[in-house]
mmCIF file with all atom_site columns, C-alpha atoms in Angstrom:
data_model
loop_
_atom_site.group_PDB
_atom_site.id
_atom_site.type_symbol
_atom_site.label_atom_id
_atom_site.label_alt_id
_atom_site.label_comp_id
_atom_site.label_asym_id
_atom_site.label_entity_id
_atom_site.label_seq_id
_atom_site.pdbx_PDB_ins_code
_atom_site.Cartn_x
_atom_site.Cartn_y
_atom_site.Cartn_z
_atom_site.occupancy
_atom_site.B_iso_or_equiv
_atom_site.pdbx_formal_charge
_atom_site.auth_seq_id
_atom_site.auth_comp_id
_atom_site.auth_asym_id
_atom_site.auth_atom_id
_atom_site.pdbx_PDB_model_num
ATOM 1   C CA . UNK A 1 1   ? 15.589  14.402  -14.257 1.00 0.00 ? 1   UNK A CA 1
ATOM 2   C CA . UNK A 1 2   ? 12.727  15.713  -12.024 1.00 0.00 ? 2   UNK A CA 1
ATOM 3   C CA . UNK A 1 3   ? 9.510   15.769  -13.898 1.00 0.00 ? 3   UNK A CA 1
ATOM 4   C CA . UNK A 1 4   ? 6.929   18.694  -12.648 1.00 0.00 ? 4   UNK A CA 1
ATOM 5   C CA . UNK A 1 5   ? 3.186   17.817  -12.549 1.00 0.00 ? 5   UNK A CA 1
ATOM 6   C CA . UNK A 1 6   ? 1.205   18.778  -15.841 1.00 0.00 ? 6   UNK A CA 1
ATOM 7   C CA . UNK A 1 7   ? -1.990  21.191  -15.291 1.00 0.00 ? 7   UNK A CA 1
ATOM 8   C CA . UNK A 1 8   ? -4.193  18.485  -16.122 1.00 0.00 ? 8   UNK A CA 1
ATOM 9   C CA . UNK A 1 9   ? -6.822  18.690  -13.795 1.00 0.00 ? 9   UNK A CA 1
ATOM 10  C CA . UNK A 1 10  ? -7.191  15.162  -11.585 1.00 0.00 ? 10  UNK A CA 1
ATOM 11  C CA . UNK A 1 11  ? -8.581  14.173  -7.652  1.00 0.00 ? 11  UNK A CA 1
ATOM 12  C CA . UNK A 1 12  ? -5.077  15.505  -6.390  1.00 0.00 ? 12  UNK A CA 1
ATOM 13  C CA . UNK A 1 13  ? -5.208  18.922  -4.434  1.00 0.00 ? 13  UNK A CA 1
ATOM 14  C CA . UNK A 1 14  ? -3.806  21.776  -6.219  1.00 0.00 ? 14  UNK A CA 1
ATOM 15  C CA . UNK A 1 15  ? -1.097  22.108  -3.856  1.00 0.00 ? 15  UNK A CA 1
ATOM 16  C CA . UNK A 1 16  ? -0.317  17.839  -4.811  1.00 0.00 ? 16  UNK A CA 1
ATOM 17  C CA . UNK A 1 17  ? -0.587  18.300  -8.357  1.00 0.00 ? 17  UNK A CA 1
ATOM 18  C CA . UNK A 1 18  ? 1.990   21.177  -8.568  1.00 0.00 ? 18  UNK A CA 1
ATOM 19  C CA . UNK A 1 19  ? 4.391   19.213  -6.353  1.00 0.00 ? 19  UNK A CA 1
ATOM 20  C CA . UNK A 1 20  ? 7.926   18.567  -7.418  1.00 0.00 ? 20  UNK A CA 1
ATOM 21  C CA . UNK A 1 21  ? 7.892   14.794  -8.817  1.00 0.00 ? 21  UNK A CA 1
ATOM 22  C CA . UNK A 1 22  ? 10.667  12.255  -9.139  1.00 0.00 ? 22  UNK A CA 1
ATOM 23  C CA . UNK A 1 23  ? 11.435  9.917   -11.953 1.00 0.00 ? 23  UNK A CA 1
ATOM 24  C CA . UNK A 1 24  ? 12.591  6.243   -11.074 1.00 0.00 ? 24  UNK A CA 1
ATOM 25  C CA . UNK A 1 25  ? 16.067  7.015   -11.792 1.00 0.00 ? 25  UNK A CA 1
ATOM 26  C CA . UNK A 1 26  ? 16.459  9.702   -9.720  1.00 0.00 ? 26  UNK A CA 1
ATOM 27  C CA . UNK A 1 27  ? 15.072  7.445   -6.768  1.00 0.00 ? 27  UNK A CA 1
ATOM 28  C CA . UNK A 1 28  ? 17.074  4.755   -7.483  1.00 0.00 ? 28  UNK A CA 1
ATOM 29  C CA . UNK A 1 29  ? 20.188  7.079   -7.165  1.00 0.00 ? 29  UNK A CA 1
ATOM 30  C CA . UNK A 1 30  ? 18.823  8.529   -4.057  1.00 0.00 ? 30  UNK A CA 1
ATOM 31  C CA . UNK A 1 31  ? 18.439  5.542   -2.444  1.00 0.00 ? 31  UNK A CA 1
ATOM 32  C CA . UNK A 1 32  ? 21.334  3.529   -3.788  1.00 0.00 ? 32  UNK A CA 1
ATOM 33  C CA . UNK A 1 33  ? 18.768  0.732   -4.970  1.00 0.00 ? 33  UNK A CA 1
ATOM 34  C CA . UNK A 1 34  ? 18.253  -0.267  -8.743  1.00 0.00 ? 34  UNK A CA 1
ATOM 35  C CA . UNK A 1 35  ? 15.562  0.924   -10.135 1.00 0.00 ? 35  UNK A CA 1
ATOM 36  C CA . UNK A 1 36  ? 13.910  -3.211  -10.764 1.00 0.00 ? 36  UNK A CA 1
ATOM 37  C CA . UNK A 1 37  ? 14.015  -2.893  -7.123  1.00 0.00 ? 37  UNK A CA 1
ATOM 38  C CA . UNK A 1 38  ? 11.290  -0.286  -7.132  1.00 0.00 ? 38  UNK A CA 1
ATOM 39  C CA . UNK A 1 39  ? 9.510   -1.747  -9.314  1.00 0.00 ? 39  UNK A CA 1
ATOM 40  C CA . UNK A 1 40  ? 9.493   -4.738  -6.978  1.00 0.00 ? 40  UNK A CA 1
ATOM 41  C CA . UNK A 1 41  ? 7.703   -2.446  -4.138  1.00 0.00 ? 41  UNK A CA 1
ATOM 42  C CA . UNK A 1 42  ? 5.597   -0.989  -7.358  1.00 0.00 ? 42  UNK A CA 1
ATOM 43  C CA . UNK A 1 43  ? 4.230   -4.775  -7.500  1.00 0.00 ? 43  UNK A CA 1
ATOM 44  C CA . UNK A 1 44  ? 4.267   -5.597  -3.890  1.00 0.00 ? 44  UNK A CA 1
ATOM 45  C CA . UNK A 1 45  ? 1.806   -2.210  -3.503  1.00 0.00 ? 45  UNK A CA 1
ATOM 46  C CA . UNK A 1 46  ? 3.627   -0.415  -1.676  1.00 0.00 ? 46  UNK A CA 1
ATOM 47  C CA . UNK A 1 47  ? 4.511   2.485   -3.955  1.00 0.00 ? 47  UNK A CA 1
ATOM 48  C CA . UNK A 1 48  ? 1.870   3.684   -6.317  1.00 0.00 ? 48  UNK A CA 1
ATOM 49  C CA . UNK A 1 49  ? 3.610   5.732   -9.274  1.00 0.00 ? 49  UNK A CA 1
ATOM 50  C CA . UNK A 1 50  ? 1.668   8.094   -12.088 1.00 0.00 ? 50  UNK A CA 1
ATOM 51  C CA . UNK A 1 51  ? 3.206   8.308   -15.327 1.00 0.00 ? 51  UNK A CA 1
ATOM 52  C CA . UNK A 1 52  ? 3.901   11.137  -17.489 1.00 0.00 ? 52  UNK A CA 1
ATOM 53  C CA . UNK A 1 53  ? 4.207   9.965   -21.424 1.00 0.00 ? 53  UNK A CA 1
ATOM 54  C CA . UNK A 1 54  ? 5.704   6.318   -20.694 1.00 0.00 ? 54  UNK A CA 1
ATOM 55  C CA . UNK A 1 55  ? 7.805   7.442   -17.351 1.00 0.00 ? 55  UNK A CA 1
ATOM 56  C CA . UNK A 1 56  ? 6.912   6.605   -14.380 1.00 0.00 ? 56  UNK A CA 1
ATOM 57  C CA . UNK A 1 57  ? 6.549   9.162   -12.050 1.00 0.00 ? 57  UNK A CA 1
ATOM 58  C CA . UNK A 1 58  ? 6.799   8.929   -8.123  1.00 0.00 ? 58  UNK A CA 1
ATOM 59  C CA . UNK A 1 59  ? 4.997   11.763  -5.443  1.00 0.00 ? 59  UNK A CA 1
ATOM 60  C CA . UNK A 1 60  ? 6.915   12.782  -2.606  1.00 0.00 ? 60  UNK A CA 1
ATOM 61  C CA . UNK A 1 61  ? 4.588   10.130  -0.539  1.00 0.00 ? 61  UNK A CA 1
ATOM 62  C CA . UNK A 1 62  ? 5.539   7.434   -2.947  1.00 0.00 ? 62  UNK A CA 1
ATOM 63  C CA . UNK A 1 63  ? 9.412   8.422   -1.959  1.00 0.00 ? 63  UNK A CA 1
ATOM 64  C CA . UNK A 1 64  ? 8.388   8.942   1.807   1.00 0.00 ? 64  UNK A CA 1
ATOM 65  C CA . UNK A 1 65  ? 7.104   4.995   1.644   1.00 0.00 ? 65  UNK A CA 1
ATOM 66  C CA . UNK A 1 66  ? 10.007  4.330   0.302   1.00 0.00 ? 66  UNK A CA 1
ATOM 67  C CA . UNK A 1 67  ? 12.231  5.459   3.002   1.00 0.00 ? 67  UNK A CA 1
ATOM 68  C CA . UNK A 1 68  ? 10.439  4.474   5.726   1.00 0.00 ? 68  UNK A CA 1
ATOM 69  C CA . UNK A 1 69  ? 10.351  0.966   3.716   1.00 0.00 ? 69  UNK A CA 1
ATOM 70  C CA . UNK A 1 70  ? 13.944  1.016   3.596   1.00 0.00 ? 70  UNK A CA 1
ATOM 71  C CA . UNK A 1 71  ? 14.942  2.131   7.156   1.00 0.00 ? 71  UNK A CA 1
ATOM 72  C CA . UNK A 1 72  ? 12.182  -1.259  7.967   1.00 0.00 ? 72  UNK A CA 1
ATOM 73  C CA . UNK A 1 73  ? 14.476  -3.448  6.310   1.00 0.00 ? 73  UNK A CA 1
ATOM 74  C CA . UNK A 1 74  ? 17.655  -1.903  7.841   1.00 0.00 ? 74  UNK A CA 1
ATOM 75  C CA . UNK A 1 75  ? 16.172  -2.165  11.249  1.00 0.00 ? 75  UNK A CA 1
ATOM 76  C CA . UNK A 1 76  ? 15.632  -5.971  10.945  1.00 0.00 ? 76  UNK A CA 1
ATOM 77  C CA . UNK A 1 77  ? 18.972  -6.745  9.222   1.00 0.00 ? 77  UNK A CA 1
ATOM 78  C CA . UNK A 1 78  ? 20.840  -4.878  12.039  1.00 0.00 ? 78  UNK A CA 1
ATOM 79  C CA . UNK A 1 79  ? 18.618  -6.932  14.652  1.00 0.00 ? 79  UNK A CA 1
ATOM 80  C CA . UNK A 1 80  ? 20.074  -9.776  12.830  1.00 0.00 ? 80  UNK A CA 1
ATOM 81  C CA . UNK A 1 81  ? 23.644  -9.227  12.790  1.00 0.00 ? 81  UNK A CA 1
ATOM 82  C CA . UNK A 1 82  ? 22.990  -8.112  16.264  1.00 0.00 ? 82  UNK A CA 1
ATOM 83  C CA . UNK A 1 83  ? 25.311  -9.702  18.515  1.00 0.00 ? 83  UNK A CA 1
ATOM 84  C CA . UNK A 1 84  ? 23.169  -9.318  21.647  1.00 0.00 ? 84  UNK A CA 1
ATOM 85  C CA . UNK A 1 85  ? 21.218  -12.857 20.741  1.00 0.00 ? 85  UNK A CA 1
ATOM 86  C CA . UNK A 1 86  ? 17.464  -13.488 19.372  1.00 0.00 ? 86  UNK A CA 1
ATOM 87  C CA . UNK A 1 87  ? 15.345  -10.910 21.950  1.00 0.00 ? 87  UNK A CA 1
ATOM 88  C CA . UNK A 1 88  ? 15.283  -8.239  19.576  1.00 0.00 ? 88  UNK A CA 1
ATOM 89  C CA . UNK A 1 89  ? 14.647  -10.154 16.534  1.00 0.00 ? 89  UNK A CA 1
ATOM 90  C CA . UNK A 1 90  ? 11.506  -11.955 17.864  1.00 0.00 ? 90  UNK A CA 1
ATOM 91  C CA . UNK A 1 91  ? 10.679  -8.790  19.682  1.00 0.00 ? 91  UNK A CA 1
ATOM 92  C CA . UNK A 1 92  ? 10.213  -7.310  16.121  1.00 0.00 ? 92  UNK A CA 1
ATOM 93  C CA . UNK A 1 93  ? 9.171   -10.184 14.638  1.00 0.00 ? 93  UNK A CA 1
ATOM 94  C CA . UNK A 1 94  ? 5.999   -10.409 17.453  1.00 0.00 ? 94  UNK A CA 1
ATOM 95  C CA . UNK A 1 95  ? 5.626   -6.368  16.348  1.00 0.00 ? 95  UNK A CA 1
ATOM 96  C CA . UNK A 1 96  ? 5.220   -7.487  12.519  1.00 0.00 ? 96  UNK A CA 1
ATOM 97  C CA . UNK A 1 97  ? 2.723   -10.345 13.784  1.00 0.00 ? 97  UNK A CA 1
ATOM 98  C CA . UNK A 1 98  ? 0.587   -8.360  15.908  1.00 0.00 ? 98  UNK A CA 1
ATOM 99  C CA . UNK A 1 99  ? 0.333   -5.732  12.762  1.00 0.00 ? 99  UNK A CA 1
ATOM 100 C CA . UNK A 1 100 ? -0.753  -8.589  10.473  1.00 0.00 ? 100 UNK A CA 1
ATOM 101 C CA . UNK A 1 101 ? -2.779  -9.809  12.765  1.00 0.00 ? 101 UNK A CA 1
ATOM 102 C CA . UNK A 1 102 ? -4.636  -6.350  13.301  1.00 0.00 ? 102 UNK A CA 1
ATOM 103 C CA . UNK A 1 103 ? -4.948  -5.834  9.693   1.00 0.00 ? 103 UNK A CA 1
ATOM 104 C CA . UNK A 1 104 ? -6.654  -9.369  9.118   1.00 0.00 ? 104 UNK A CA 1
ATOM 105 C CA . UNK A 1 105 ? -8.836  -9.003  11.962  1.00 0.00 ? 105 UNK A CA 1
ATOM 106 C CA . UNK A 1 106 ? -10.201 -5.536  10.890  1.00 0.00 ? 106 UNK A CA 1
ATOM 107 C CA . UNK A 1 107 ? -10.406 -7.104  7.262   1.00 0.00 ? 107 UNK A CA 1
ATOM 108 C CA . UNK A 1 108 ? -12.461 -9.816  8.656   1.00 0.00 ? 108 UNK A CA 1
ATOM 109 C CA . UNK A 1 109 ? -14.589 -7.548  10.242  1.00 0.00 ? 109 UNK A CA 1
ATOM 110 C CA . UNK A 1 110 ? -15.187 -5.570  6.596   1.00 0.00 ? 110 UNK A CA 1
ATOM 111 C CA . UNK A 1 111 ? -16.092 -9.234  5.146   1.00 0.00 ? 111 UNK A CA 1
ATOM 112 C CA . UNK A 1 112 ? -18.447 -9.981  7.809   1.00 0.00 ? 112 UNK A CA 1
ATOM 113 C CA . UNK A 1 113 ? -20.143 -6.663  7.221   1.00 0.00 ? 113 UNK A CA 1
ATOM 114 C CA . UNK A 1 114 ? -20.221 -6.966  3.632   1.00 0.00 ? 114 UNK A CA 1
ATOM 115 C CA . UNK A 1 115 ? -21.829 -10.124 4.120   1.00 0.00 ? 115 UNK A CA 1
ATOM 116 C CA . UNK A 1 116 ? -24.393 -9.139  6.401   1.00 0.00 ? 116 UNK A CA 1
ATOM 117 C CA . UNK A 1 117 ? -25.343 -6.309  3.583   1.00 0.00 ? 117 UNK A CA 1
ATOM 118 C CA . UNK A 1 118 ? -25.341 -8.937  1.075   1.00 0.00 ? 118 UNK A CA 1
ATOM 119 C CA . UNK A 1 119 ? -27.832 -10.957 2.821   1.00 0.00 ? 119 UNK A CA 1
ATOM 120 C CA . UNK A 1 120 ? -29.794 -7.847  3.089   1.00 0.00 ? 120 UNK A CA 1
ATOM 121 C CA . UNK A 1 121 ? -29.911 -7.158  -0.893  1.00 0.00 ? 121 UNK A CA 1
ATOM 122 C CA . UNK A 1 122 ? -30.746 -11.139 -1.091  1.00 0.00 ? 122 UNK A CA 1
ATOM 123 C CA . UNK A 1 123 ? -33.720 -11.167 1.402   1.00 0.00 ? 123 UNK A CA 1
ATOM 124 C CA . UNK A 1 124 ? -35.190 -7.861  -0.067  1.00 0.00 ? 124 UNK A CA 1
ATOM 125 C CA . UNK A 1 125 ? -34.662 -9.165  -3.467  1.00 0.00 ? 125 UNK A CA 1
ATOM 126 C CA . UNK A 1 126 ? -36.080 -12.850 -2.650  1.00 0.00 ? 126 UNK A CA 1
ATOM 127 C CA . UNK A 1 127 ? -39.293 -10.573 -0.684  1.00 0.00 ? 127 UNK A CA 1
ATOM 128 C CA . UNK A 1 128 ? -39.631 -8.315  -3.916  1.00 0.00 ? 128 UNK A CA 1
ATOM 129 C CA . UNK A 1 129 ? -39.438 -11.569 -6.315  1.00 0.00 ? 129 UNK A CA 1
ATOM 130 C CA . UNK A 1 130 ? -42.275 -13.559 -3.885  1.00 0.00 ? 130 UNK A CA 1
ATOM 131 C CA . UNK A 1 131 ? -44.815 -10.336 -4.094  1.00 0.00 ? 131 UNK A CA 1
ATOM 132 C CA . UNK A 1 132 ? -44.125 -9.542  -7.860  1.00 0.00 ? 132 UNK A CA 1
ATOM 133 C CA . UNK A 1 133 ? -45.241 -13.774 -8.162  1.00 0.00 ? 133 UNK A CA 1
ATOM 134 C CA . UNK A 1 134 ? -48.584 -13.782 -5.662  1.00 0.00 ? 134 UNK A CA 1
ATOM 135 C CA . UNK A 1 135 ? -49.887 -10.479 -7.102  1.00 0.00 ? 135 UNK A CA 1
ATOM 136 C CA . UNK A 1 136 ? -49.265 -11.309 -10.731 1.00 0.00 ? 136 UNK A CA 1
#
């Protein structure tokens, strides 16, 4: 059963909150996967449901991520039964490294930056704490 978004007023645009929203079973059915399987992406963060009462209830991004998710997976287990040798397979498999690897890097990056602004806060904080001591 399709669930329609309440007129509870949230961050979502109007045009989002209004959207037509799907239940777990009815993804499960669409995609010929049980729905513990969703709840497995649920975990791994890749789909991010709302619930309504104690359902959960999925956006049409949350089902988007889940197709694209699932045509991933198809993609490597073709390369794999592949008959045309290993190529593809580490082809894609250099593809998934070099996105982990970009993702790491730029979190890196944040870290470093939130580091530097920590040391900031610490050094104004350690200035404030010696001028507070002399002039009192």
């Amino acid at each position: 059963m399709s669930t329609e978004a309440s007129a509870t007023p949230s961050a979502e645009s109007t045009s989002e909150s209004t959207a037509r929203l799907f239940t777990i079973t009815e993804l499960a059915a669409e995609f010929d996967i049980t729905p513990r399987a969703i709840r497995f992406y649920e975990d791994m963060g890749l789909l991010e449901p709302s619930r309504s009462g104690r359902n959960r209830v999925y956006t049409h991004r949350d089902r988007t991520r889940l197709k694209l998710t699932l045509q991933e997976i198809k993609q490597l287990v073709d390369m794999y039964d592949a008959s045309t040798g290993a190529a593809p397979q580490l082809k894609a498999f250099l593809q998934v490294l070099q996105q982990h690897r970009h993702a790491l890097e730029q979190q890196l990056d944040d870290i470093e930056i939130t580091l530097a602004e920590i040391n900031q806060h610490e050094e104004r904080c350690r200035s404030l704490l010696g001028e507070r001591v002399v002039a009192g």
